[in-house]
Structures are given as C-alpha cells and as structure tokens.
Short mmCIF file of C-alpha atoms in Angstrom, two decimals:
data_model
loop_
_atom_site.label_atom_id
_atom_site.label_comp_id
_atom_site.label_asym_id
_atom_site.label_seq_id
_atom_site.Cartn_x
_atom_site.Cartn_y
_atom_site.Cartn_z
CA MET A 247 3.42 77.35 -89.96
CA LEU A 248 4.19 75.97 -86.66
CA ALA A 249 7.43 74.09 -87.59
CA ALA A 250 9.17 77.53 -88.30
CA ALA A 251 7.54 78.83 -85.10
CA GLY A 252 9.82 78.95 -81.92
CA LEU A 253 7.20 78.41 -79.10
CA ASN A 254 6.72 81.18 -75.71
CA MET A 255 6.09 79.85 -72.62
CA VAL A 256 5.64 83.37 -70.05
CA ALA A 257 5.64 82.21 -66.21
CA THR A 258 3.49 84.84 -64.19
CA GLY A 259 3.83 84.52 -60.07
CA GLU A 260 0.54 82.42 -60.32
CA TYR A 261 0.52 80.09 -63.11
CA ALA A 262 2.43 79.98 -66.85
CA PHE A 263 0.51 80.39 -70.11
CA PHE A 264 2.33 80.07 -73.51
CA ASN A 265 2.15 82.31 -77.26
CA ILE A 266 3.50 81.48 -80.43
CA GLU A 267 5.87 83.68 -81.67
CA ILE A 268 8.63 83.75 -84.89
CA PHE A 269 12.17 83.01 -83.91
CA THR A 270 14.53 84.00 -86.79
CA GLY A 271 17.31 84.46 -84.74
CA THR A 272 19.93 81.81 -83.04
CA SER A 273 20.05 82.18 -79.02
CA ALA A 274 23.76 82.83 -79.95
CA ASN A 275 22.16 86.92 -80.16
CA TYR A 276 18.78 86.54 -79.80
CA LYS A 277 16.93 89.04 -77.92
CA PRO A 278 13.79 89.67 -78.32
CA TRP A 279 13.02 92.18 -76.51
CA HIS A 280 15.50 94.65 -77.43
CA ASN A 281 14.23 98.03 -79.96
CA ALA A 282 16.93 100.00 -81.53
CA SER A 283 14.65 102.23 -81.81
CA ASP A 284 13.60 102.83 -78.12
CA SER A 285 15.04 104.43 -75.69
CA ASP A 286 16.99 102.75 -73.06
CA GLU A 287 14.92 103.11 -70.30
CA ARG A 288 11.99 101.62 -72.26
CA ASN A 289 14.77 98.36 -73.43
CA GLU A 290 14.91 97.95 -69.54
CA ILE A 291 11.32 97.71 -68.94
CA ALA A 292 10.74 95.64 -71.41
CA LYS A 293 14.27 93.43 -70.46
CA LYS A 294 12.17 93.28 -66.52
CA ALA A 295 9.20 91.64 -68.64
CA TYR A 296 11.27 88.59 -70.60
CA GLU A 297 12.81 87.91 -67.35
CA ALA A 298 8.87 85.90 -67.42
CA VAL A 299 9.51 84.11 -70.82
CA LEU A 300 10.59 80.40 -71.82
CA THR A 301 10.78 80.27 -75.60
CA VAL A 302 11.10 76.81 -77.25
CA THR A 303 12.24 76.32 -80.08
CA ALA A 304 13.86 73.81 -82.96
CA ARG A 305 17.51 73.21 -81.46
CA ALA A 306 20.00 75.21 -83.79
CA PRO A 307 23.15 72.38 -85.12
CA SER A 308 26.82 73.85 -83.83
CA SER A 309 28.49 71.32 -86.49
CA ASP A 310 30.97 72.02 -88.96
CA GLN A 311 28.84 70.50 -92.20
CA TYR A 312 26.24 73.20 -90.61
CA LYS A 313 28.18 76.34 -90.34
CA ASN A 314 29.43 75.52 -93.50
CA PHE A 315 25.21 75.18 -95.02
CA SER A 316 25.06 78.72 -93.46
CA SER A 317 27.98 80.61 -95.49
CA HIS A 318 26.31 78.72 -99.24
CA VAL A 319 22.81 79.70 -97.70
CA LYS A 320 24.76 83.60 -96.81
CA LYS A 321 26.23 83.58 -100.64
CA ILE A 322 23.28 82.78 -103.12
CA ALA A 323 21.46 85.19 -101.04
CA GLN A 324 23.23 88.28 -101.60
CA GLU A 325 24.27 86.79 -104.87
CA GLU A 326 20.56 85.90 -106.03
CA PHE A 327 18.19 87.84 -104.16
CA GLY A 328 20.12 90.38 -102.29
CA TYR A 329 19.69 89.26 -98.87
CA LYS A 330 21.65 89.83 -96.52
CA TYR A 331 22.17 87.91 -93.72
CA GLU A 332 23.29 89.69 -89.91
CA GLU A 333 23.52 86.72 -88.26
CA GLU A 334 26.28 84.07 -87.26
CA SER A 335 24.24 80.91 -88.24
CA VAL A 336 21.04 80.32 -90.75
CA ASN A 337 17.88 79.82 -88.88
CA PRO A 338 18.29 76.31 -88.16
CA TYR A 339 14.29 75.82 -90.33
CA VAL A 340 16.39 76.54 -93.42
CA ALA A 341 18.66 73.44 -92.73
CA GLY A 342 14.54 72.63 -92.43
CA PHE A 343 13.44 73.16 -95.76
CA PHE A 344 16.26 71.41 -97.11
CA GLU A 345 16.09 68.70 -95.20
CA GLY A 346 12.98 67.43 -96.45
CA VAL A 347 14.08 68.47 -99.60
CA LEU A 348 16.99 65.68 -99.61
CA VAL A 349 14.02 63.14 -97.37
CA TYR A 350 12.16 63.53 -100.66
CA ALA A 351 14.45 63.11 -103.37
CA ALA A 352 15.80 59.70 -101.19
CA ALA A 353 11.69 58.35 -100.18
CA LEU A 354 11.40 59.60 -104.69
CA ASN A 355 14.90 56.87 -105.15
CA SER A 356 13.44 53.56 -103.35
CA THR A 357 9.80 53.88 -104.76
CA LEU A 358 11.65 53.89 -108.41
CA ARG A 359 14.09 51.06 -107.42
CA GLU A 360 10.69 49.13 -106.13
CA GLY A 361 9.34 49.80 -109.76
CA GLY A 362 6.96 52.68 -108.85
CA ALA A 363 6.08 55.90 -110.61
CA ILE A 364 7.49 59.50 -109.69
CA THR A 365 3.44 60.69 -109.62
CA ASP A 366 2.45 58.01 -107.41
CA GLY A 367 2.30 60.27 -104.38
CA HIS A 368 0.56 57.64 -101.63
CA HIS A 369 4.18 54.79 -103.19
CA ILE A 370 6.53 58.03 -102.04
CA VAL A 371 4.96 58.69 -99.05
CA ALA A 372 4.71 55.56 -97.48
CA ASN A 373 8.15 55.22 -97.78
CA MET A 374 8.90 58.76 -95.88
CA TRP A 375 6.80 57.67 -92.38
CA ASN A 376 7.75 55.32 -89.55
CA ARG A 377 11.47 55.37 -91.71
CA THR A 378 14.58 56.74 -89.41
CA PHE A 379 17.68 58.66 -92.47
CA ASP A 380 20.66 58.81 -92.26
CA SER A 381 23.83 60.24 -93.33
CA ASN A 382 24.38 56.91 -94.65
CA VAL A 383 21.69 56.74 -96.96
CA VAL A 384 21.26 60.62 -98.26
CA PRO A 385 24.53 62.89 -97.34
CA PRO A 386 24.88 65.71 -95.59
CA TRP A 387 22.94 65.17 -92.60
CA PHE A 388 24.22 68.14 -90.43
CA THR A 389 20.98 68.12 -87.51
CA GLY A 390 21.78 64.18 -87.01
CA ASN A 391 19.64 61.67 -88.19
CA ILE A 392 15.86 61.85 -89.40
CA SER A 393 13.15 60.02 -87.88
CA ILE A 394 9.85 60.60 -89.05
CA ASP A 395 7.21 58.21 -87.48
CA ALA A 396 3.82 56.82 -88.28
CA ARG A 397 1.33 59.61 -88.69
CA GLY A 398 4.37 61.44 -91.03
CA ASP A 399 5.43 63.78 -87.61
CA ARG A 400 9.42 64.07 -87.95
CA LYS A 401 10.96 63.48 -84.94
CA ALA A 402 12.76 67.29 -83.88
CA ASP A 403 15.03 68.02 -81.36
CA TYR A 404 13.97 71.03 -79.74
CA SER A 405 15.78 73.89 -77.45
CA LEU A 406 14.27 75.26 -74.53
CA LEU A 407 15.52 79.35 -74.47
CA ASP A 408 16.12 81.36 -71.07
CA MET A 409 17.43 85.12 -70.87
CA ASN A 410 20.08 85.57 -69.05
CA PRO A 411 19.42 87.95 -66.21
CA VAL A 412 23.07 89.55 -67.02
CA THR A 413 23.73 89.72 -70.61
CA GLY A 414 20.15 89.85 -71.46
CA ILE A 415 20.89 86.76 -73.96
CA PHE A 416 18.08 84.26 -74.28
CA GLU A 417 20.19 80.60 -73.92
CA SER A 418 19.55 77.29 -73.63
CA VAL A 419 18.79 75.85 -70.68
CA ALA A 420 17.79 72.39 -72.22
CA THR A 421 17.57 69.86 -75.07
CA TYR A 422 14.38 67.53 -75.88
CA TYR A 423 15.54 64.80 -78.70
CA GLY A 424 13.28 63.59 -80.62
CA GLU A 425 14.46 60.14 -81.33
CA SER A 426 15.68 59.12 -78.34
CA GLU A 427 12.60 60.76 -76.74
CA SER A 428 15.49 62.39 -73.80
CA LEU A 429 15.95 65.72 -72.06
CA GLU A 430 19.03 67.51 -71.27
CA PHE A 431 19.42 70.25 -69.25
CA MET A 432 22.66 72.67 -69.98
CA GLY A 433 21.36 75.26 -67.24
CA ASN A 434 18.89 76.21 -64.66
CA ILE A 435 15.61 77.99 -65.50
CA THR A 436 15.81 81.74 -63.15
CA TRP A 437 12.73 81.77 -62.18
CA PRO A 438 11.33 85.06 -61.37
CA GLY A 439 10.01 84.77 -58.17
CA GLY A 440 12.48 82.42 -57.35
CA ARG A 441 9.79 80.09 -57.49
CA PRO A 442 8.68 77.40 -60.96
CA PRO A 443 4.82 79.13 -61.51
CA ARG A 444 2.18 77.06 -60.71
CA ASP A 445 0.13 75.38 -64.00
CA GLN A 446 -2.74 77.04 -63.23
CA PRO A 447 -3.78 79.35 -60.47
CA GLU A 448 -4.70 77.98 -57.35
CA CYS A 449 -9.53 77.89 -57.99
CA GLY A 450 -8.48 76.74 -60.97
CA PHE A 451 -9.28 78.82 -64.27
CA ASP A 452 -12.80 78.09 -63.92
CA ASN A 453 -12.34 79.32 -60.33
CA SER A 454 -14.00 75.59 -60.27
CA ARG A 455 -11.60 74.16 -57.10
CA CYS A 456 -13.34 77.13 -55.52
CA SER A 457 -16.62 77.71 -53.77
CA GLU A 458 -18.19 81.07 -53.84
CA ALA A 459 -17.29 81.20 -49.58
CA GLN A 460 -13.53 80.97 -50.49
CA GLY A 461 -13.60 84.59 -53.28
CA PRO A 462 -12.92 87.66 -51.20
CA TRP A 463 -15.84 87.64 -49.57
CA SER A 464 -14.40 84.88 -47.30
CA ILE A 465 -11.55 86.99 -46.09
CA VAL A 466 -14.18 89.65 -45.10
CA ALA A 467 -15.55 86.67 -42.63
CA GLY A 468 -12.87 85.72 -41.45
CA MET A 469 -11.20 88.53 -40.75
CA LEU A 470 -14.53 89.34 -38.99
CA ALA A 471 -15.09 86.33 -37.56
CA LEU A 472 -11.85 86.33 -36.19
CA LEU A 473 -12.31 89.59 -34.80
CA VAL A 474 -16.08 88.28 -33.25
CA VAL A 475 -13.55 85.65 -31.68
CA ALA A 476 -11.38 88.03 -30.14
CA MET A 477 -13.85 90.34 -28.82
CA ALA A 478 -15.29 87.37 -27.10
CA VAL A 479 -12.65 86.27 -25.62
CA GLY A 480 -12.26 89.60 -23.87
CA SER A 481 -15.25 90.48 -22.79
CA VAL A 482 -15.06 86.85 -20.73
CA PHE A 483 -11.50 87.99 -19.46
CA ILE A 484 -13.58 91.32 -18.60
CA TYR A 485 -16.51 89.97 -17.13
CA ARG A 486 -14.13 87.51 -14.94
CA HIS A 487 -12.74 90.58 -13.84
CA TYR A 488 -15.66 93.03 -12.64
CA LYS A 489 -16.94 89.68 -11.02
CA LEU A 490 -14.09 89.25 -9.20
CA GLU A 491 -14.01 92.90 -8.39
CA ALA A 492 -17.55 92.35 -7.25
CA ASP A 493 -17.37 89.61 -5.51
CA LEU A 494 -14.44 91.76 -3.54
CA ALA A 495 -16.09 93.84 -2.40
CA SER A 496 -19.59 92.36 -1.44
CA MET A 497 -18.20 90.44 1.03
CA THR A 498 -20.49 87.48 0.97
CA TRP A 499 -17.80 85.79 3.48
CA ARG A 500 -18.51 88.50 6.93
CA VAL A 501 -20.28 87.52 9.96
CA SER A 502 -21.17 89.89 12.12
CA TRP A 503 -20.44 89.84 16.31
CA GLU A 504 -24.38 91.49 16.60
CA ASP A 505 -25.93 87.75 15.98
CA VAL A 506 -23.99 86.44 18.54
CA GLU A 507 -25.12 84.35 21.77
CA VAL A 508 -22.48 83.06 23.89
CA VAL A 509 -22.76 80.28 26.56
CA GLU A 510 -19.72 80.83 28.88
CA LYS A 511 -18.19 76.82 29.99
CA THR A 512 -16.94 76.65 33.71
CA LYS A 513 -13.19 75.77 34.87
CA HIS A 514 -14.80 72.39 34.60
CA GLY A 515 -15.57 71.45 31.52
CA LYS A 516 -19.30 72.19 32.84
CA CYS A 517 -21.58 74.08 30.65
CA GLY A 518 -22.54 77.11 32.98
CA SER A 519 -24.76 80.10 32.61
CA LYS A 520 -26.17 80.72 28.71
CA ILE A 521 -25.53 84.74 27.36
CA SER A 522 -27.37 86.05 24.82
CA ILE A 523 -25.28 88.73 21.95
CA GLY A 524 -27.75 88.53 19.02
CA LYS A 525 -28.28 85.64 17.23
CA ILE A 526 -25.94 83.00 17.48
CA SER A 527 -26.17 80.90 20.31
CA VAL A 528 -22.58 78.69 21.87
CA ASN A 529 -22.76 75.86 24.13
CA THR A 530 -18.83 73.68 24.82
CA CYS A 531 -18.58 71.88 27.47
CA GLY A 532 -15.37 69.50 28.39
CA SER A 533 -13.05 72.44 28.26
CA VAL A 534 -10.28 70.09 30.12
CA ASP A 535 -7.16 69.36 27.70
CA SER A 536 -7.32 66.39 26.24
CA LEU A 537 -3.04 65.95 26.66
CA VAL A 538 -3.09 66.73 30.30
CA ASP A 539 -5.94 63.16 31.14
CA SER A 540 -8.39 61.37 28.99
CA ARG A 541 -11.17 63.39 28.81
CA GLN A 542 -12.61 63.29 25.24
CA VAL A 543 -12.55 67.48 24.21
CA PHE A 544 -14.87 68.78 22.11
CA ILE A 545 -14.77 72.70 19.83
CA ARG A 546 -16.92 75.62 20.44
CA THR A 547 -20.61 76.40 18.43
CA GLY A 548 -23.02 78.27 18.08
CA ARG A 549 -25.62 78.75 16.23
CA TYR A 550 -25.96 81.46 13.03
CA LYS A 551 -28.71 82.91 11.40
CA ILE A 552 -27.65 83.15 7.94
CA LYS A 553 -30.82 85.77 6.88
CA GLY A 554 -32.90 85.01 4.33
CA LEU A 555 -31.96 81.27 4.20
CA TYR A 556 -32.20 79.70 7.80
CA GLN A 557 -34.82 80.71 10.19
CA GLU A 558 -33.98 77.87 12.99
CA GLY A 559 -30.07 78.83 12.63
CA VAL A 560 -27.20 76.19 11.35
CA THR A 561 -24.69 74.86 13.41
CA VAL A 562 -21.40 76.28 13.12
CA ALA A 563 -17.76 75.49 14.35
CA ILE A 564 -16.60 78.92 15.76
CA LYS A 565 -12.55 79.46 16.20
CA LYS A 566 -11.05 81.89 17.46
CA ILE A 567 -8.37 83.99 16.02
CA HIS A 568 -5.45 85.30 17.89
CA LYS A 569 -4.21 88.12 16.22
CA ASP A 570 -4.97 92.12 17.52
CA ARG A 571 -5.97 93.09 14.27
CA VAL A 572 -6.68 91.93 10.95
CA ASP A 573 -5.57 93.65 7.55
CA LEU A 574 -7.91 93.21 5.00
CA ALA A 575 -5.57 94.10 2.17
CA ARG A 576 -6.25 93.14 -1.00
CA PRO A 577 -4.69 89.30 -1.64
CA MET A 578 -7.00 88.91 2.24
CA LEU A 579 -9.70 89.27 0.77
CA ILE A 580 -8.90 86.99 -2.46
CA GLN A 581 -8.32 83.61 -0.31
CA LEU A 582 -11.06 84.59 1.58
CA LYS A 583 -12.99 84.50 -1.71
CA ARG A 584 -11.54 81.10 -2.36
CA MET A 585 -12.38 79.31 1.12
CA LYS A 586 -15.85 80.76 0.33
CA ASP A 587 -15.78 78.79 -3.12
CA LEU A 588 -14.46 76.18 -1.79
CA GLN A 589 -16.78 73.08 -1.49
CA TYR A 590 -16.85 69.24 -1.31
CA GLU A 591 -18.23 66.41 1.00
CA HIS A 592 -14.49 65.67 2.60
CA LEU A 593 -13.92 69.44 2.95
CA VAL A 594 -15.50 72.24 6.38
CA ARG A 595 -17.59 73.62 4.90
CA PHE A 596 -16.11 77.68 5.60
CA ILE A 597 -18.66 79.69 6.68
CA GLY A 598 -17.39 83.25 7.31
CA VAL A 599 -15.45 85.39 9.32
CA CYS A 600 -15.58 87.94 12.20
CA VAL A 601 -12.92 90.56 11.99
CA ASP A 602 -14.90 93.10 14.40
CA ASN A 603 -12.55 94.55 16.63
CA LYS A 604 -10.62 91.89 19.97
CA PRO A 605 -11.72 89.52 21.66
CA TYR A 606 -15.28 89.32 18.74
CA CYS A 607 -12.67 88.02 16.00
CA ALA A 608 -13.05 84.34 14.89
CA VAL A 609 -13.54 81.67 12.01
CA PHE A 610 -16.30 80.03 11.67
CA THR A 611 -17.00 76.61 9.74
CA GLU A 612 -18.98 73.64 9.27
CA TYR A 613 -19.82 72.02 12.25
CA CYS A 614 -19.06 68.14 13.25
CA PRO A 615 -20.83 66.16 16.14
CA LYS A 616 -18.34 63.38 16.10
CA GLY A 617 -16.11 65.29 16.74
CA SER A 618 -11.91 64.82 15.58
CA LEU A 619 -10.12 61.76 14.39
CA GLN A 620 -8.06 62.70 17.01
CA ASP A 621 -10.71 62.38 20.02
CA LEU A 622 -11.89 59.37 17.65
CA LEU A 623 -9.02 57.28 17.61
CA GLU A 624 -7.96 58.53 21.69
CA ASN A 625 -11.86 56.71 22.89
CA GLU A 626 -11.27 53.28 23.88
CA ASP A 627 -14.98 53.04 23.64
CA VAL A 628 -14.92 53.79 19.90
CA LYS A 629 -14.10 49.95 18.73
CA LEU A 630 -13.08 50.74 14.46
CA ASP A 631 -12.85 47.16 12.52
CA SER A 632 -10.54 47.44 8.72
CA MET A 633 -13.26 48.43 7.33
CA PHE A 634 -13.78 51.40 8.84
CA LYS A 635 -10.08 52.41 9.05
CA MET A 636 -9.98 52.29 5.00
CA SER A 637 -12.35 54.03 5.08
CA LEU A 638 -10.91 56.96 6.60
CA MET A 639 -8.18 57.00 5.15
CA HIS A 640 -9.80 56.72 1.17
CA ASP A 641 -11.53 59.93 2.48
CA ILE A 642 -8.62 62.15 3.73
CA VAL A 643 -6.88 60.93 0.00
CA LYS A 644 -10.45 62.61 -1.60
CA GLY A 645 -10.36 65.86 0.51
CA MET A 646 -6.82 65.52 0.02
CA ALA A 647 -6.75 65.80 -4.47
CA PHE A 648 -9.36 67.91 -3.97
CA LEU A 649 -7.58 70.28 -2.51
CA HIS A 650 -4.45 69.39 -4.04
CA SER A 651 -5.99 70.24 -7.40
CA SER A 652 -8.14 73.76 -6.25
CA GLU A 653 -6.84 76.78 -6.39
CA LEU A 654 -5.18 76.73 -2.02
CA ARG A 655 -3.06 73.88 -3.51
CA THR A 656 -1.74 72.51 -0.36
CA HIS A 657 -3.71 72.23 2.83
CA GLY A 658 -0.32 72.68 5.17
CA ASN A 659 -0.99 71.40 8.29
CA LEU A 660 -3.09 68.41 8.31
CA LYS A 661 -2.50 66.50 11.55
CA SER A 662 -5.14 63.75 13.49
CA SER A 663 -6.54 66.66 15.06
CA ASN A 664 -7.75 68.43 12.13
CA CYS A 665 -9.47 66.44 10.43
CA VAL A 666 -12.67 65.58 11.65
CA VAL A 667 -16.82 63.19 11.04
CA ASP A 668 -19.80 64.47 10.60
CA SER A 669 -23.04 62.83 12.47
CA ARG A 670 -23.10 60.66 9.08
CA PHE A 671 -19.81 59.64 9.88
CA VAL A 672 -17.17 60.94 7.31
CA LEU A 673 -14.48 62.38 7.62
CA LYS A 674 -13.58 66.39 6.61
CA LEU A 675 -10.77 68.14 6.74
CA THR A 676 -10.61 71.11 8.71
CA ASP A 677 -8.14 73.98 9.87
CA PHE A 678 -6.50 74.31 5.29
CA GLY A 679 -5.94 78.04 4.19
CA LEU A 680 -5.98 81.56 5.92
CA HIS A 681 -2.85 80.73 7.79
CA ASN A 682 -2.44 84.13 8.48
CA LEU A 683 -5.96 83.98 11.08
CA ARG A 684 -5.32 80.63 12.72
CA GLU A 685 -1.31 80.98 13.10
CA ARG A 686 -1.20 81.62 16.35
CA VAL A 687 2.00 81.49 18.90
CA TYR A 688 3.33 78.89 21.26
CA SER A 689 6.33 78.88 23.08
CA GLN A 690 8.14 75.65 23.25
CA GLU A 691 7.57 75.41 26.94
CA ASP A 692 3.94 73.91 25.86
CA TYR A 693 3.28 70.45 25.04
CA VAL A 694 1.58 72.02 22.40
CA TYR A 695 4.51 73.17 20.59
CA TRP A 696 6.75 69.98 20.13
CA LYS A 697 3.26 67.49 19.76
CA ARG A 698 2.15 70.36 16.32
CA LYS A 699 5.29 69.55 15.46
CA LEU A 700 5.55 65.29 15.21
CA TRP A 701 2.69 66.01 11.70
CA THR A 702 5.09 67.81 10.04
CA ALA A 703 7.23 67.42 7.06
CA PRO A 704 11.41 67.29 7.85
CA GLU A 705 12.10 68.73 4.96
CA ILE A 706 10.04 72.03 6.63
CA LEU A 707 11.33 71.68 9.60
CA ARG A 708 14.73 71.71 8.74
CA ASN A 709 13.68 75.25 6.71
CA ALA A 710 14.58 78.29 8.69
CA ASN A 711 11.84 80.09 6.81
CA PRO A 712 9.42 77.21 5.57
CA PRO A 713 6.82 78.64 3.92
CA GLU A 714 3.09 79.30 5.70
CA GLU A 715 0.61 77.04 3.34
CA GLY A 716 3.09 74.28 3.22
CA THR A 717 4.19 72.16 0.16
CA GLN A 718 1.59 69.15 -1.25
CA LYS A 719 4.80 67.42 -0.66
CA ALA A 720 4.49 68.50 3.22
CA ASP A 721 0.70 67.16 3.41
CA VAL A 722 1.29 63.50 1.87
CA TYR A 723 3.81 63.25 4.67
CA SER A 724 1.65 63.73 7.23
CA PHE A 725 -0.83 61.90 5.87
CA ALA A 726 1.25 59.28 6.43
CA ILE A 727 1.38 59.96 9.87
CA ILE A 728 -2.04 60.45 10.04
CA VAL A 729 -2.14 56.68 8.36
CA HIS A 730 0.03 55.55 11.09
CA GLU A 731 -2.56 56.95 13.80
CA ILE A 732 -5.11 55.62 12.37
CA ILE A 733 -3.52 51.62 11.89
CA TYR A 734 -2.11 50.93 15.57
CA ARG A 735 -4.51 54.14 17.70
CA MET A 736 -1.20 54.65 20.05
CA GLY A 737 -0.53 58.49 18.93
CA PRO A 738 2.21 59.06 16.44
CA PHE A 739 5.49 57.62 16.35
CA TYR A 740 4.60 54.78 18.17
CA VAL A 741 7.35 52.76 19.89
CA LYS A 742 6.46 49.24 21.71
CA ASN A 743 7.09 49.71 25.45
CA GLU A 744 9.06 53.39 24.86
CA GLY A 745 7.24 56.28 25.84
CA LEU A 746 8.52 59.14 23.55
CA SER A 747 7.51 62.29 24.42
CA ALA A 748 7.07 64.87 21.60
CA GLN A 749 9.95 66.15 22.74
CA LEU A 750 12.01 63.98 22.80
CA ILE A 751 10.92 62.20 18.95
CA TYR A 752 11.30 66.16 17.84
CA GLY A 753 14.73 66.48 19.06
CA SER A 754 16.02 62.79 17.66
#
C-alpha cells in the first residue's frame, strides 16, 4: 500500500520526522490543511501548522497522453460506476495500476515467445525483473520508461511538495528520477524559522549525545557558577578598595619629630655639639659645597628607632622639605603609600616623612654611607676599573627598569648626585617620587640652577610647562649623561681642553 500513499515529512525547529498520508489529489489544487466544514480561523491555524510539512509523492505526469488517459478514466468511472472525479487529473497511482497491467502483458508475451506457459509464474516474473520497458515495446507510456530492478521494485519518479506561503497550495519544488537516479530542483523550500531543521535533537533522541550535566540542571549550575565568579571578582575589588582606604588612614609613612636627636654642624664642616630631641640623632660632617672646593660632601644622617623593630635605631638619610606647609590631600596620601610599598635592591628604601610644622618637615630614606656616584667619581683617590664601571651602569639600568614598570612609572630627577652607593658598593637610585615635596626654587644666579639642568632632556627644557614627574624617555637621556660621567670622570658634557660652565653649556 505504500506505493499508493504520499510520504509526509514534518519539519519543526529542532528536527524532522515523517508520517504517511494517503494522497489522492494533484499538486495543482492540493490543500490538505483546508477543510470546507471548518471556520476560516481554524483553517488559518491549520495552514500555519502545515508550513512545516513537506510531502513526498509519486510524480504526476504532465504529458498529453496522461491527460487523455485521465479523460478516459473519468468517463468510465462516471458511466459504469457513478463516481465523479473532482480533480483536474486522476491520481497518478491509477495510472500505476494501468501500467502494471501493461508490464504484465509484455512479460507474458515474452514468456510465450520463449516457449513458456501462461501459468508459469516464475518465468513471467523473471521477464519483469531487472528490465526496462519503453514505448517501443508496449505503448502507450505516459510516465516515461518503466524500469524494474533485480528485486522486483520499480524505479519510480517522486516529487517533493512544499506549501506556497502565499497561495497555500502544495507545489512541486524537486523531482527524483528513479531510472537515472538524479534529483532536480524546480524551486526553493520555504523552511519554518528561515533555516533547515535538525535531523535529530541536539542531544539525540535518547539523550546519548549529552551527559547528565548538560541537562536543565547544567543551566542552573552554570548560572550559579557565573554568580559565584561575579561575587568573587566584586569581593576582590571591594577588599582592595577598603584595604587602600585603611592603608591611607593608617599613615605608616609618618615620622614624628619628637623622636629626633639633632647634631648641628659648624660653618667649616666639622662636627659640632650634639642636640638630643627624641630618638633620632643627627651627626653630619663636611658641609662645604663641593662645587666650590674639592672636598666630598655627605648627606645629613640620623638614628631612627622604629618601635617594635629596631631597639637601637636605624641610620637614615634626612632631606629637608623646603615648604611652609604640606597638603595631605588624597593624591599626596596615595603617593606616600606607593613610596612606602616600593622596595627593590637598587632603589633607596623610603622610610617616611615628617610633616610637622616648619622647620621640622623632612623626608627620611635609607642611608648609603659611601655617598653619591658624583662624590665617588670626583674623588681622585678612588680608582675605578672598567668592570666596576660596568657594574655601576648595570645597577642604574636595573633600578630604572624597576621604576618604569612600577606605579611611579618614571624617576624624573635622575643625575649622578641622585645615585648613591651603600656599604657593599651596590648602587641605588634615590630622590624619585614625591616631586611636590622635593621641589626647591633656585634663582638664576645660583650655580646649582644651571648645574641641575645638565642632566635634563632637551624636550623637557623646551617645554614651558614640563611634567613634574618627567618622562621615561627623559630618564633614558639622563642615564646617557651619567654614562658619560662614569666613563670619563670629568663631569657631564666634558669637552677636552675647554672649561665650559653649566650656564654656557645650557645657553649653547
């Protein structure tokens, strides 16, 4: 009975399936969704549902012979059986029965010519199978040649019907020719949702393609996991925010001047009497300006006793802040915290700042007893071989690289006097950061005003409003000047046999 049935494929949004439906009409007026006894509203609902239906049926011939055959069938059905056909052409399966009789007659004739009997069913069937009957053997063929394979199945032609979304009529969009085993498309399939359906559900019909974790609970678990991750990230940001606020409020960088012991120096640079004001003792020698004579000058130092850590105190370098008042706004507090957190073997460690009333404002840093690189290079009694010079340059490079990758980003005031050497002859960078506190105003009549510009990059000098923190490129320029100093030991911008002052060099 399958030969007399239409094969429907229902395509949904996820997959496609087939069902068998008897098809007694032709594609010219085939509207299986329409029922004359139903309301227009229910027919529209059915029409919407049939948009997902594809019908596979036997191809209806369109030749004149088939039209003539249909007329004779309608006439016989009306005259002899009282049945009236409503369709324009009779069902192609009726023609199939007629062709079956013709094929049987052709096979019987072949059997008789071969000496067989009319009752020899095996012989007759053998003449049907694995054979093609054309119009030259038994006319009239209106469906084309008839081919039967070795198993006795006819190589039939089939049409694929799809509903026209405008007219609602199922029309042929493709034809399969059994004899040539070829497929020809005559139109486009209108897919519901705009795309072809899946051949099976995403997880398969038995859910074998998906594990249990990929079921509905997996969606819930995934959402919970995303929620946990979002909460964790939010907690980290909240924790970092409150930790920053707590660190700013704690002011671990603050040094009280109540713990200071001061030793005043004499005008000639010799140690004077010792003045005790707390727990920092200052002992300085050699105050004569090195720019005036050749004696070495060291920075003022003191003993700072950090409670709970150093009972005997730690030696620190003290640099006075030349400001009447220090504004502890939030940007300044953040800079002080960054300085306190910054620790590296080639950077001078920041101890803290005293922001009490003037004249007790100062910056406290790690003390390096060997003095600055400038002092070392100007001391003729110190001999430097090439290996030691390379070591000094390498230490500067490592300190600069660490600063440039830190939150400070730049040094901004790099020169040989800001490179100090500790007791182990390890070079460290100092006077970086806190540029607002370190700023000091010099008059153009001071030699220091012109001297400090010798390490400054040209683009900074030409800038009317240069950035106070400098730039990384300007730091590299300053490093190149220091390298020149280390190699020749004749100060910056040394020109052989020409004694140029800093003001002349800057002016040129």
